[in-house]
């Protein structure tokens, strides 16, 4: 195994298989060690490490659910796998609007795009 | 409309960027759209600054005064286009580099390299979205990012996905046939540029299925905006 920097193409794709929860639990620590090395993660202390491992395990289960619900894509371990969904939303997402407001704008705004021809 | 179209093949898409631990996706979506529009107006790919919007843009939605651009705490692409119309435009990434933190505004009007001529919101219609993409360049869009935390590759086409939009990205193209093994057929898809670095997804890109008969596209067609640019030459 080799560590890779943030800018490099990962050498190994960690994906989730179709095994049961016990199998996932057994392999989780190995996957987590590989994840920590691959993405150069470091944690404050042993407690933080243990907490992130528990989050990572939950995300492995979540990735497996996503794989079942979204079979045409590949889901698995990403650089966000040690974040809870709430942490992920708070840190990496930032669209501040409601779709209702956008549709209101679409309904009568000077900024509504003219209809373009789409045939020929 | 062509069956397949990808602005990356035509030079209108800049490099994949990384927003870091900062909720500034909206500024990357807006800058990506203006980079493409500016390329169409000038024939030159100027990589534009997101940090200028993070630091200086506090524009609010006219219909929802609580929806204001707020740097790493989030924003909205159409607010950003309004700000760019008022401020005059964007500096280059080189002149106003990204830090991934909220900071004091250091905008220098003399360093503007791209300016907005106009912007529009596009109706919730796949053909109109494709037509606006081909005519005006990459489009700023909103998406529900629920599946993106675990996404590695392929065409995402979830059976269930919310339409609540929480992430700003850039629509750069579409394809007619991405193979979906489980459905044993080719699926049409949108090509989306994200701002989480090249080591996320397919070299920084996400594919999501398209088609009027496809449900659960994570709201990808419900908040689409297009921008046109005017050429700004340095004195």
XYZ file of C-alpha atoms in Angstrom:
355
model
C 0.000 0.000 0.000
C 1.121 3.518 -0.645
C -0.066 6.786 0.762
C -1.315 9.329 -1.712
C -1.602 13.058 -1.414
C -4.863 14.941 -1.765
C -4.077 15.788 -5.366
C -3.207 12.287 -6.566
C -5.446 9.623 -8.003
C -6.171 7.041 -5.296
C -4.498 3.712 -6.056
C -7.173 1.616 -4.392
C -10.926 2.157 -4.539
C -12.543 1.155 -1.283
C -16.069 0.122 -2.103
C -18.691 -1.627 -0.053
C -19.684 -5.189 -0.839
C -22.955 -6.939 -0.332
C -21.960 -8.791 2.846
C -23.814 -8.706 6.130
C -23.299 -6.306 9.051
C -20.922 -8.678 10.879
C -18.626 -8.867 7.881
C -18.703 -5.092 7.552
C -17.920 -4.711 11.265
C -14.988 -7.130 11.045
C -13.401 -5.329 8.117
C -14.153 -1.813 9.312
C -10.975 -1.320 11.331
C -8.836 -2.455 8.441
C -10.702 -0.115 6.073
C -10.350 2.720 8.584
C -6.569 2.238 8.894
C -6.308 2.299 5.128
C -8.562 5.402 4.960
C -6.463 7.262 7.564
C -3.270 6.556 5.641
C -4.720 7.290 2.218
C -6.175 10.676 3.124
C -3.487 11.666 5.643
C -5.974 11.992 8.490
C -4.832 12.622 12.050
C -6.909 12.833 15.211
C -6.360 14.744 18.442
C -6.230 11.749 20.782
C -7.371 8.160 21.254
C -10.912 9.226 22.133
C -11.223 11.234 18.945
C -9.763 8.312 16.981
C -12.311 5.941 18.507
C -15.163 8.352 17.784
C -14.078 8.786 14.163
C -13.851 5.012 13.796
C -17.464 4.729 14.982
C -18.519 7.411 12.488
C -16.557 5.626 9.779
C -18.362 2.360 10.545
C -21.719 4.123 10.319
C -20.667 5.598 6.989
C -19.693 2.152 5.666
C -23.232 1.025 6.432
C -24.577 4.205 4.839
C -22.453 3.663 1.722
C -23.866 0.169 1.467
C -27.407 1.535 1.700
C -26.533 4.078 -0.995
C -25.137 1.272 -3.155
C -28.437 -0.590 -2.872
C -30.500 2.525 -3.581
C -28.207 3.789 -6.337
C -26.887 0.687 -8.101
C -25.703 2.359 -11.291
C -23.124 4.380 -9.347
C -20.271 3.172 -7.179
C -20.440 4.095 -3.500
C -17.856 3.525 -0.800
C -15.114 5.199 1.188
C -14.394 8.816 0.309
C -12.401 11.540 2.038
C -15.617 12.432 3.900
C -16.073 8.996 5.457
C -15.104 10.118 8.973
C -17.763 12.863 9.058
C -21.318 12.525 10.284
C -23.948 13.637 7.766
C -24.519 16.772 9.874
C -20.801 17.620 9.926
C -20.631 17.002 6.200
C -23.578 19.322 5.518
C -22.232 22.010 7.836
C -18.709 21.938 6.425
C -19.031 21.236 2.715
C -22.521 22.290 1.614
C -23.610 25.882 1.458
C -26.608 26.570 -0.741
C -28.750 29.011 1.207
C -32.128 29.103 -0.387
C -35.452 27.417 -0.668
C -36.559 26.022 -3.978
C -39.877 27.805 -3.391
C -38.140 31.170 -3.560
C -36.337 30.138 -6.718
C -39.564 29.019 -8.382
C -41.165 32.306 -7.356
C -38.347 34.070 -9.156
C -38.826 31.801 -12.137
C -42.536 32.646 -12.182
C -42.341 36.338 -12.793
C -38.854 37.648 -12.792
C -37.116 39.807 -15.330
C -34.397 37.184 -15.127
C -36.472 34.360 -16.559
C -34.606 32.818 -19.501
C -36.389 32.998 -22.878
C -37.497 29.671 -24.340
C -34.942 28.371 -26.842
C -35.665 26.186 -29.871
C -34.546 22.607 -29.264
C -35.190 20.813 -32.543
C -33.125 20.725 -35.683
C -29.491 19.465 -29.788
C -26.549 17.098 -30.016
C -26.883 13.693 -28.314
C -23.706 14.268 -26.336
C -22.158 17.549 -25.333
C -19.298 18.384 -22.982
C -17.907 21.903 -22.520
C -14.636 20.360 -21.289
C -13.974 19.332 -24.902
C -14.353 22.951 -26.012
C -12.110 24.686 -23.471
C -14.865 26.390 -21.487
C -14.217 24.610 -18.192
C -11.386 25.540 -15.844
C -9.495 23.179 -13.547
C -11.252 21.328 -10.735
C -10.942 23.329 -7.512
C -11.239 22.481 -3.840
C -13.416 24.588 -1.540
C -11.863 22.997 1.555
C -13.747 23.071 4.870
C -15.884 26.059 3.881
C -19.499 26.192 2.695
C -18.583 28.264 -0.339
C -19.881 25.864 -3.025
C -22.183 28.630 -4.291
C -19.188 30.838 -5.184
C -17.487 27.983 -7.090
C -20.686 27.332 -8.996
C -21.017 31.042 -9.861
C -17.342 31.475 -10.812
C -17.451 28.330 -12.958
C -20.457 29.637 -14.878
C -18.773 33.002 -15.408
C -15.485 31.340 -16.435
C -17.405 29.521 -19.173
C -19.398 32.584 -20.243
C -16.257 34.699 -20.277
C -14.524 32.081 -22.406
C -17.384 32.251 -24.906
C -17.194 36.068 -24.938
C -13.414 36.411 -25.151
C -12.003 33.085 -26.352
C -9.751 33.053 -23.280
C -9.966 30.850 -20.191
C -9.417 33.118 -17.212
C -9.587 31.202 -13.946
C -11.668 33.414 -11.655
C -11.652 34.206 -7.942
C -14.118 32.663 -5.499
C -12.519 34.377 -2.528
C -13.694 37.763 -3.805
C -17.290 36.559 -3.483
C -16.616 34.853 -0.144
C -15.198 38.096 1.280
C -17.176 40.808 -0.492
C -20.551 39.470 -1.614
C -23.315 39.882 0.980
C -26.154 40.166 -1.518
C -29.601 38.974 -0.380
C -32.399 37.289 -2.315
C -35.018 39.917 -3.149
C -37.881 37.553 -2.306
C -36.279 36.092 0.830
C -34.263 38.688 2.744
C -32.929 35.940 5.023
C -31.207 34.207 2.105
C -28.027 36.249 1.897
C -24.588 35.341 0.619
C -22.443 34.739 3.664
C -19.039 33.401 2.644
C -18.246 30.042 4.238
C -21.732 29.991 5.771
C -23.324 29.636 2.376
C -24.889 31.636 -0.408
C -26.821 31.510 -3.632
C -25.542 31.705 -7.211
C -28.190 34.156 -8.462
C -27.361 36.464 -5.527
C -23.724 36.190 -6.590
C -24.598 37.169 -10.165
C -26.484 40.210 -8.815
C -23.411 41.145 -6.776
C -21.192 40.747 -9.846
C -23.489 42.994 -11.897
C -23.258 45.675 -9.188
C -19.569 45.346 -8.367
C -18.367 45.172 -11.952
C -17.068 41.611 -12.060
C -14.494 39.158 -10.793
C -10.752 39.314 -10.362
C -8.629 36.360 -11.390
C -7.849 33.497 -9.004
C -4.205 34.551 -9.196
C -4.895 38.136 -8.112
C -7.401 37.215 -5.394
C -6.495 33.645 -4.342
C -8.709 31.257 -2.425
C -8.037 30.817 1.304
C -11.078 28.796 2.358
C -11.838 31.241 5.184
C -14.011 34.313 5.570
C -11.879 37.426 5.356
C -11.961 41.167 4.847
C -12.868 42.328 1.363
C -9.799 43.228 -0.709
C -11.541 43.702 -4.038
C -9.625 45.884 -6.497
C -11.872 47.047 -9.336
C -8.869 47.699 -11.587
C -8.104 43.956 -11.587
C -11.466 42.762 -12.941
C -11.018 40.177 -15.708
C -14.614 39.007 -16.240
C -17.917 40.866 -16.039
C -21.524 39.718 -16.091
C -23.673 41.084 -18.888
C -26.870 39.338 -17.790
C -28.124 36.291 -15.969
C -31.312 34.239 -16.166
C -33.043 31.392 -14.431
C -33.962 28.460 -16.652
C -37.295 26.655 -16.522
C -37.616 23.144 -15.098
C -37.437 21.484 -18.509
C -34.648 19.130 -19.522
C -34.552 20.267 -23.153
C -34.416 23.930 -22.143
C -31.620 23.172 -19.699
C -29.671 21.362 -22.434
C -30.349 24.159 -24.934
C -29.190 26.848 -22.513
C -26.105 24.784 -21.687
C -25.135 24.451 -25.343
C -25.924 28.093 -26.168
C -24.601 29.938 -23.110
C -21.973 27.654 -21.598
C -21.811 25.813 -18.249
C -24.794 26.438 -15.951
C -24.889 27.096 -12.219
C -27.233 24.572 -10.602
C -28.398 23.422 -7.198
C -28.483 19.776 -6.155
C -29.370 17.584 -3.204
C -25.969 16.209 -2.174
C -27.214 13.288 -0.049
C -25.521 10.654 -2.231
C -22.401 12.672 -2.923
C -20.730 11.991 0.439
C -20.221 8.330 -0.555
C -19.999 8.707 -4.350
C -16.976 7.212 -6.102
C -18.020 6.988 -9.749
C -20.551 5.887 -12.347
C -23.943 7.329 -13.178
C -25.855 8.149 -10.019
C -29.544 7.387 -10.414
C -30.975 6.748 -6.961
C -34.370 5.162 -6.485
C -35.043 7.712 -3.733
C -33.551 11.185 -3.467
C -34.871 14.362 -1.892
C -35.453 17.503 -3.934
C -34.291 19.803 -1.159
C -31.282 21.627 -2.599
C -28.227 22.065 -0.396
C -25.228 22.224 -2.735
C -24.156 24.500 -5.602
C -22.349 22.899 -8.549
C -21.702 23.455 -12.256
C -23.457 21.655 -15.108
C -20.879 21.264 -17.918
C -22.377 18.683 -20.269
C -24.476 15.630 -20.866
C -24.147 12.204 -22.403
C -26.599 9.865 -24.064
C -25.275 6.534 -22.870
C -23.645 5.899 -19.534
C -23.927 2.206 -18.824
C -25.950 1.266 -15.760
C -25.145 -2.431 -15.188
C -27.953 -3.157 -12.747
C -30.579 -1.803 -15.123
C -28.899 -3.579 -18.049
C -29.216 -0.553 -20.269
C -27.541 2.676 -21.149
C -28.667 5.736 -19.250
C -28.514 9.361 -20.304
C -26.740 11.550 -17.762
C -25.683 15.068 -16.837
C -21.999 15.854 -16.234
C -21.468 17.978 -13.144
C -18.303 19.712 -11.996
C -17.926 19.748 -8.227
C -15.555 21.754 -6.007
C -14.219 19.068 -3.670
C -10.892 18.503 -5.432
C -9.803 16.006 -8.074
C -9.632 13.077 -5.672
C -13.386 13.067 -5.151
C -15.759 11.338 -7.617
C -14.628 10.920 -11.209
C -11.624 13.266 -11.106
C -13.775 15.861 -9.375
C -16.876 15.249 -11.512
C -20.262 13.657 -10.817
C -22.639 12.022 -13.254
C -26.362 11.919 -12.542
C -29.065 10.436 -14.744
C -31.285 12.623 -16.868
C -34.455 12.220 -18.882
C -38.025 13.380 -18.512
C -39.057 9.843 -17.488
C -36.452 9.661 -14.710
C -37.561 10.581 -11.203
C -35.396 11.245 -8.184
C -32.663 13.232 -9.844
C -31.891 14.932 -6.539
C -33.509 18.193 -7.705
C -30.816 18.700 -10.319
C -33.206 20.306 -12.820
C -35.017 22.600 -10.386
C -32.546 25.435 -9.810
C -30.648 26.259 -12.975
C -29.201 29.625 -13.872
C -27.259 30.863 -16.851
C -24.966 33.838 -17.178
C -23.512 35.801 -20.076
C -20.305 37.803 -19.911
C -18.968 40.967 -21.451
C -15.387 41.330 -22.491
C -13.292 43.426 -20.120
C -9.873 44.483 -21.330
C -7.194 45.771 -18.993
C -6.196 49.411 -19.513
